[in-house]
Amino acid sequence: MHNYWVLLLVMAITTYLIRMIPFAAFRFRIKSRFIRDFLYYVPYAVLGAMTVPYIFYATGNFYTALAGFIAAFVLAYKGLSLLPVAAISCLVAYLVGFVV
Amino acid sequence: MKMKFTYGLKRGLPIALGYLSVSFGFGISAVGAGLSPWQAVLISLMNVTSAGQQAGVAVMAAAGTAIEMMLTQLVINLRYSLMGIALTQKLSGKFTFLHRLLCAFGITDEVFVMAASEEETITPAYMYGLIALPILGWTLGTALGAYAGQILPAALCSALGLAIYAMFVAIVVPPAKENRGVLYAVLISVALSCILYYVPFLKVHISQGFAIILCAVIASALMAYLMPRKEDEADA
């Protein structure tokens, strides 16, 4: 790939500027209640949209992924922290893979 | 005052472990697309973003132009701008311009969600701690995948692909259980995401990065309008 360096730099610089410009430039506290509530909900909405339906295709097998999702949901509901939830979910998907 | 460097590291550890498995997959696919292992590693170290890199490698493999690369990254990664603005509202007074320049590099979906869901204001020390391990995990996982992807059994590799999503579930379920507004915001966003994913015409024309922005913006705006939070909640 002869233009690797050019494309790598363009990719990295574009990505950095997208992250940096608003983060560095935005220096005032937003007064609008609507916008503050909007920003409060954004992270959770982002997570929802990133997880479903993509989680069902994360393992390449719908049934192992579904089993992993259910395990993660139940454990999270019971209040387990991130790491055990992720680890057990993977393990469940791996084990179910021997059955389906 | 718990927003210290070590606390940030602790919060970043599960993200880093999730990244290990996801970037492992990226390493494998980048080498498959024709890059050398160290080229794949360099991409991960300099970009630290999943969807954007996946698309970036596709542009490289197709010998695309710089303009094409720029536009692709802009569309897929625009959500980071929104996240950056949201985070500025939680920064402590210690965040100088230089801290902002440096920390901006590490803003990823997961880092954002973690930082945004902290109760206290965000200090530079916490932020450096939070981004350190995820960047390391992301880069290391890419190297492992690029150099050793063929060694691990396929079934194990694919099960590990679930880690990052399981972590998302673990982040979102507890607050959704407590707070009705959060629950509805997530459900609306999930419904929109499914529509964009399963309606054939939409899926072809809307990239995953852009789909996330669309779903999150609509769901959050709707909830902010329908269910404004109480004064005391909003000041927390």
PDB file of N, CA and C in Angstrom, chain A residues 16 19-21 23-24, chain B residues 48 95-107 111 124 127-128 131-132 135:
ATOM      1  N   TYR A  16      -8.614  13.101  15.350  1.00  0.00           N
ATOM      2  CA  TYR A  16      -8.219  13.893  16.520  1.00  0.00           C
ATOM      3  C   TYR A  16      -8.946  15.239  16.541  1.00  0.00           C
ATOM      4  N   ARG A  19     -12.426  15.135  17.746  1.00  0.00           N
ATOM      5  CA  ARG A  19     -12.504  14.984  19.198  1.00  0.00           C
ATOM      6  C   ARG A  19     -12.106  16.262  19.911  1.00  0.00           C
ATOM      7  N   MET A  20     -11.049  16.897  19.407  1.00  0.00           N
ATOM      8  CA  MET A  20     -10.396  17.965  20.157  1.00  0.00           C
ATOM      9  C   MET A  20     -11.132  19.297  20.067  1.00  0.00           C
ATOM     10  N   ILE A  21     -11.566  19.700  18.877  1.00  0.00           N
ATOM     11  CA  ILE A  21     -12.076  21.069  18.700  1.00  0.00           C
ATOM     12  C   ILE A  21     -13.242  21.397  19.648  1.00  0.00           C
ATOM     13  N   PHE A  23     -14.159  19.832  22.361  1.00  0.00           N
ATOM     14  CA  PHE A  23     -13.748  19.586  23.752  1.00  0.00           C
ATOM     15  C   PHE A  23     -12.888  20.729  24.273  1.00  0.00           C
ATOM     16  N   ALA A  24     -12.017  21.267  23.427  1.00  0.00           N
ATOM     17  CA  ALA A  24     -11.117  22.337  23.861  1.00  0.00           C
ATOM     18  C   ALA A  24     -11.790  23.701  23.798  1.00  0.00           C
TER      19      ALA A  24
ATOM     20  N   VAL B  48      -7.463   5.047  17.870  1.00  0.00           N
ATOM     21  CA  VAL B  48      -8.248   4.566  19.003  1.00  0.00           C
ATOM     22  C   VAL B  48      -9.760   4.680  18.769  1.00  0.00           C
ATOM     23  N   PHE B  95      -9.094  21.784  34.604  1.00  0.00           N
ATOM     24  CA  PHE B  95      -8.878  21.432  33.202  1.00  0.00           C
ATOM     25  C   PHE B  95      -8.408  22.634  32.386  1.00  0.00           C
ATOM     26  N   THR B  96      -7.102  22.785  32.258  1.00  0.00           N
ATOM     27  CA  THR B  96      -6.553  23.867  31.435  1.00  0.00           C
ATOM     28  C   THR B  96      -6.671  23.472  29.969  1.00  0.00           C
ATOM     29  N   PHE B  97      -6.337  24.425  29.100  1.00  0.00           N
ATOM     30  CA  PHE B  97      -6.397  24.189  27.658  1.00  0.00           C
ATOM     31  C   PHE B  97      -5.507  23.012  27.262  1.00  0.00           C
ATOM     32  N   LEU B  98      -4.322  22.952  27.846  1.00  0.00           N
ATOM     33  CA  LEU B  98      -3.385  21.875  27.512  1.00  0.00           C
ATOM     34  C   LEU B  98      -3.947  20.508  27.919  1.00  0.00           C
ATOM     35  N   HIS B  99      -4.537  20.437  29.097  1.00  0.00           N
ATOM     36  CA  HIS B  99      -5.166  19.183  29.526  1.00  0.00           C
ATOM     37  C   HIS B  99      -6.253  18.769  28.544  1.00  0.00           C
ATOM     38  N   ARG B 100      -7.004  19.746  28.088  1.00  0.00           N
ATOM     39  CA  ARG B 100      -8.074  19.440  27.136  1.00  0.00           C
ATOM     40  C   ARG B 100      -7.499  18.904  25.829  1.00  0.00           C
ATOM     41  N   LEU B 101      -6.413  19.532  25.350  1.00  0.00           N
ATOM     42  CA  LEU B 101      -5.782  19.069  24.106  1.00  0.00           C
ATOM     43  C   LEU B 101      -5.339  17.620  24.236  1.00  0.00           C
ATOM     44  N   LEU B 102      -4.748  17.276  25.384  1.00  0.00           N
ATOM     45  CA  LEU B 102      -4.208  15.928  25.567  1.00  0.00           C
ATOM     46  C   LEU B 102      -5.314  14.897  25.792  1.00  0.00           C
ATOM     47  N   CYS B 103      -6.258  15.233  26.656  1.00  0.00           N
ATOM     48  CA  CYS B 103      -7.305  14.265  26.996  1.00  0.00           C
ATOM     49  C   CYS B 103      -8.246  14.002  25.828  1.00  0.00           C
ATOM     50  N   ALA B 104      -8.400  14.995  24.952  1.00  0.00           N
ATOM     51  CA  ALA B 104      -9.311  14.840  23.816  1.00  0.00           C
ATOM     52  C   ALA B 104      -8.949  13.604  22.993  1.00  0.00           C
ATOM     53  N   PHE B 105      -7.660  13.301  22.936  1.00  0.00           N
ATOM     54  CA  PHE B 105      -7.184  12.168  22.135  1.00  0.00           C
ATOM     55  C   PHE B 105      -7.831  10.850  22.584  1.00  0.00           C
ATOM     56  N   GLY B 106      -8.135  10.753  23.873  1.00  0.00           N
ATOM     57  CA  GLY B 106      -8.610   9.475  24.413  1.00  0.00           C
ATOM     58  C   GLY B 106     -10.120   9.357  24.526  1.00  0.00           C
ATOM     59  N   ILE B 107     -10.866  10.316  23.978  1.00  0.00           N
ATOM     60  CA  ILE B 107     -12.330  10.235  24.081  1.00  0.00           C
ATOM     61  C   ILE B 107     -12.856   9.177  23.121  1.00  0.00           C
ATOM     62  N   VAL B 111     -15.113   5.440  27.010  1.00  0.00           N
ATOM     63  CA  VAL B 111     -14.510   6.410  27.919  1.00  0.00           C
ATOM     64  C   VAL B 111     -15.500   7.535  28.205  1.00  0.00           C
ATOM     65  N   PRO B 124      -8.464  16.376  35.585  1.00  0.00           N
ATOM     66  CA  PRO B 124      -7.494  15.891  34.595  1.00  0.00           C
ATOM     67  C   PRO B 124      -6.854  14.568  35.024  1.00  0.00           C
ATOM     68  N   MET B 127      -9.062  11.747  34.310  1.00  0.00           N
ATOM     69  CA  MET B 127      -9.212  11.528  32.869  1.00  0.00           C
ATOM     70  C   MET B 127      -7.980  10.822  32.291  1.00  0.00           C
ATOM     71  N   TYR B 128      -6.779  11.233  32.734  1.00  0.00           N
ATOM     72  CA  TYR B 128      -5.570  10.549  32.248  1.00  0.00           C
ATOM     73  C   TYR B 128      -5.579   9.085  32.677  1.00  0.00           C
ATOM     74  N   ILE B 131      -8.131   7.121  30.463  1.00  0.00           N
ATOM     75  CA  ILE B 131      -7.822   6.839  29.053  1.00  0.00           C
ATOM     76  C   ILE B 131      -6.568   5.984  28.881  1.00  0.00           C
ATOM     77  N   ALA B 132      -5.712   5.926  29.910  1.00  0.00           N
ATOM     78  CA  ALA B 132      -4.412   5.257  29.758  1.00  0.00           C
ATOM     79  C   ALA B 132      -4.549   3.783  29.351  1.00  0.00           C
ATOM     80  N   ILE B 135      -6.250   2.914  25.840  1.00  0.00           N
ATOM     81  CA  ILE B 135      -5.374   3.131  24.686  1.00  0.00           C
ATOM     82  C   ILE B 135      -4.364   1.988  24.587  1.00  0.00           C
TER      83      ILE B 135
END
